[in-house]
Short mmCIF file of C-alpha atoms in Angstrom, two decimals:
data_model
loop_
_atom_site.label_atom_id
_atom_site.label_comp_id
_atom_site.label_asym_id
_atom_site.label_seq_id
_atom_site.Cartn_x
_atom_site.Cartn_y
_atom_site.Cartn_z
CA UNK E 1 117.04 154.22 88.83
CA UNK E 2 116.53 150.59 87.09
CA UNK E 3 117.96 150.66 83.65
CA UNK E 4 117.52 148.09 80.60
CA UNK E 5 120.22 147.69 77.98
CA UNK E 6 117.67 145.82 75.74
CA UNK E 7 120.05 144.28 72.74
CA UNK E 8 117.30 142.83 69.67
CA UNK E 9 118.44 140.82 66.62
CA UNK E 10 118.60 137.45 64.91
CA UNK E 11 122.11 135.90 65.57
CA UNK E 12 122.10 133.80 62.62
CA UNK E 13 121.38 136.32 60.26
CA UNK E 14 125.36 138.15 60.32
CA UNK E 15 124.48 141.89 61.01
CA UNK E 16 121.00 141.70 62.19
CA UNK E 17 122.10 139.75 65.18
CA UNK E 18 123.86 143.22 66.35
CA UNK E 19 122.15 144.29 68.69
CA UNK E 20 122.74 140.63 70.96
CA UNK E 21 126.56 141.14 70.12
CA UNK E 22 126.36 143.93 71.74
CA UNK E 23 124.65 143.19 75.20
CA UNK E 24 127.65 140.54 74.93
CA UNK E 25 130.06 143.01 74.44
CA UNK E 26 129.18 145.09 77.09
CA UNK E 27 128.88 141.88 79.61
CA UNK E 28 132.55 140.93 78.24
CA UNK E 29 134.07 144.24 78.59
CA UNK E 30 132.40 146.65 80.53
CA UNK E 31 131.61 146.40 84.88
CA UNK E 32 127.92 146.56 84.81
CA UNK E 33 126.34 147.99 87.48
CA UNK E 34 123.41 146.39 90.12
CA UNK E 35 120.78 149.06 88.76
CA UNK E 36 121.69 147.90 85.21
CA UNK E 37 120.67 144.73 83.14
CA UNK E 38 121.59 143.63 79.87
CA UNK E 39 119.10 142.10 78.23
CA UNK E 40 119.58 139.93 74.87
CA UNK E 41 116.05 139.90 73.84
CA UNK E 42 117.07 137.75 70.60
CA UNK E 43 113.80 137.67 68.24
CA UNK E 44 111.31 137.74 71.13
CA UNK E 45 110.20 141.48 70.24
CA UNK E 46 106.55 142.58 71.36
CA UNK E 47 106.22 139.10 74.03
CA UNK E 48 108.62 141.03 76.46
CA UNK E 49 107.02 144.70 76.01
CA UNK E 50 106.86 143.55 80.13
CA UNK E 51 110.78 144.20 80.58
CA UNK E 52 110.60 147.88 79.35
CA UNK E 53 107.89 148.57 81.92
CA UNK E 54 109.97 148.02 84.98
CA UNK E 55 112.56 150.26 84.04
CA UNK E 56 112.82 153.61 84.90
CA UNK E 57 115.69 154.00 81.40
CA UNK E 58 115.65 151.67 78.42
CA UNK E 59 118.69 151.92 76.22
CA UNK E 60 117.17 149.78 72.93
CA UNK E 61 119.72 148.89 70.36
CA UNK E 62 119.28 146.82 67.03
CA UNK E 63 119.75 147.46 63.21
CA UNK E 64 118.06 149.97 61.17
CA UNK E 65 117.48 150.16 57.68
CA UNK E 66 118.55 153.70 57.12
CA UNK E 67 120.19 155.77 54.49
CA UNK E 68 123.64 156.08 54.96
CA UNK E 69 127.16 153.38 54.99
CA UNK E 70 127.17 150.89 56.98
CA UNK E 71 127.98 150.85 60.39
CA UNK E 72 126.14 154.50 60.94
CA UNK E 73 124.38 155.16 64.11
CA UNK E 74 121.45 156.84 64.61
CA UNK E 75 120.02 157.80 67.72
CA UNK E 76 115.95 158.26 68.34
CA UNK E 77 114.04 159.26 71.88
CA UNK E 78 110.61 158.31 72.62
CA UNK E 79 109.28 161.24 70.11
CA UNK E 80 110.99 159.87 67.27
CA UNK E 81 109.62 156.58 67.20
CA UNK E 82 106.04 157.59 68.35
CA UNK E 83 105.91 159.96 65.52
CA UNK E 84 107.17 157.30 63.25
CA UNK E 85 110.27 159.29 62.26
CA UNK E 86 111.95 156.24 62.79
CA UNK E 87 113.07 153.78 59.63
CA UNK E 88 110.60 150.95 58.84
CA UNK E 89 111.19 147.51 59.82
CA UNK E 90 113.77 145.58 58.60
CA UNK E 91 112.08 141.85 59.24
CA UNK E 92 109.56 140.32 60.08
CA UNK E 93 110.82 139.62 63.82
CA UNK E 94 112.26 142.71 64.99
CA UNK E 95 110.36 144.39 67.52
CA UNK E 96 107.61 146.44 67.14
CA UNK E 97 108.61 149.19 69.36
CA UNK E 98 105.85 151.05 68.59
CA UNK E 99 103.26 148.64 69.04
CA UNK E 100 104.50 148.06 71.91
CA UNK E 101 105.17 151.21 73.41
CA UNK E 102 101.30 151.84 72.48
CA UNK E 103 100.32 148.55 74.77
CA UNK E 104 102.40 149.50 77.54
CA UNK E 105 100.13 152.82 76.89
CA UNK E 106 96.78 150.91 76.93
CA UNK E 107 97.71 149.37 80.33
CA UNK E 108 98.70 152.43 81.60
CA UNK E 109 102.18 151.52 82.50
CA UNK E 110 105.03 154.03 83.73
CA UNK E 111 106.35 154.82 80.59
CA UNK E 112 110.45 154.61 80.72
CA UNK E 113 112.57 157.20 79.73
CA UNK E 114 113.67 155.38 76.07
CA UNK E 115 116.39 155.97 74.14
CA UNK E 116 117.14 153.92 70.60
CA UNK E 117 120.41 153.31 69.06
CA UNK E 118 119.97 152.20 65.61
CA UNK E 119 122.93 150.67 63.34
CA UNK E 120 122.81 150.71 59.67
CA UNK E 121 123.70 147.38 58.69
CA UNK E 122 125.96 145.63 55.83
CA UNK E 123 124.88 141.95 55.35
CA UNK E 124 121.87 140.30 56.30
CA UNK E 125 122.99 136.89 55.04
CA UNK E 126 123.02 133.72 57.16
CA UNK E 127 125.98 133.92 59.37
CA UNK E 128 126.85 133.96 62.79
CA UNK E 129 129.58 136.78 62.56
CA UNK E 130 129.75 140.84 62.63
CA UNK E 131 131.05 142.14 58.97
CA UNK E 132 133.69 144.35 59.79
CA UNK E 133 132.15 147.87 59.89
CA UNK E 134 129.01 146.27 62.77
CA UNK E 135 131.95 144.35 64.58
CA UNK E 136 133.65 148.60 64.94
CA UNK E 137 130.19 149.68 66.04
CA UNK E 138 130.09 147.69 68.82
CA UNK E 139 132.75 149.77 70.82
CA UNK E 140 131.25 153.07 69.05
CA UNK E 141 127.48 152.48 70.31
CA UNK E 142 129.55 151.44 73.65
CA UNK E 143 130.95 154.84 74.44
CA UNK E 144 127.03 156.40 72.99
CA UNK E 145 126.09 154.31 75.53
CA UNK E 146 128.41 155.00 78.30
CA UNK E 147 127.55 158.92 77.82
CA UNK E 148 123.62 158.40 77.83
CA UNK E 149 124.14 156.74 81.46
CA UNK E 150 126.50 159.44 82.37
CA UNK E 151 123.95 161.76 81.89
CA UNK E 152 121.41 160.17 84.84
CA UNK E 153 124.22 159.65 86.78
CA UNK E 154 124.97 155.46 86.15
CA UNK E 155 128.19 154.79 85.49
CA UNK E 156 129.88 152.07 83.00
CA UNK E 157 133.26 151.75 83.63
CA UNK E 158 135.40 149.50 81.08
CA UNK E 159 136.93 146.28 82.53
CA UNK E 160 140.94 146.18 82.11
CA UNK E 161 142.16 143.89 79.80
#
């Protein structure tokens, strides 16, 4: 089973850039499997729709604009986001995941198992840093992560310090 840990977000924008802290995190503190790539797909969104097609799992994580404090995590499936249950957009860049989910459709490509974990941000302002509550979330979405790959059988296991 090929898995893609696809991390999405603007690094210079504080928060939004959460989702490439977090493919960093897990390179910096987690053993990462052959079967498994991290993937910082930065602000490329819907121009590497390519990468979810040759993976049998995509774990998807980015910002959400969702009610609730920051640093909340929400967790959508395929379903959700096909049946636009899922927040709107938060900018311009981020990746239309369901445009591109309906291409991969059109081309009548395997369609990955897909599951999306969604922070609620605190700060969108330029920056290069985490606030506080995003820089906690990383190690929270972590272990999420950790048990959705438990559950197909791929194993993260944390690097000692």
């Amino acid at each position: 089973m090929q898995v893609l840990i696809y991390g999405a977000g603007n690094l210079i924008l504080s928060d939004e850039g959460f989702g490439v802290h977090f493919v960093r995190h897990l390179e910096q503190h987690y053993q990462i499997p052959d079967n498994v790539e991290l993937y910082d797909g930065g602000t490329l969104g819907i121009m590497v729709h390519f990468k979810f097609e040759e993976a049998d799992k995509v774990i998807l994580v980015d910002v959400v604009q969702a009610k609730g404090e920051p640093g909340d995590i929400f967790r959508y499936e395929r379903e959700d986001i096909m049946l636009k249950n899922i927040p709107v957009k938060m900018s311009p860049h981020q990746i239309g995941l369901q445009e591109m989910l309906l291409i991969s459709e059109m081309r009548d490509a395997p369609k990955p198992d897909l599951t999306f974990f969604g922070i609620v941000a605190k700060s969108l302002d330029p920056g290069d840093q985490l606030t506080p509550p995003l820089q906690a979330g990383l190690e929270k979405v972590a272990a999420l992560v950790v048990e959705e790959l438990a559950k197909v059988g791929v194993e993260l296991k944390r690097k000692s310090d």
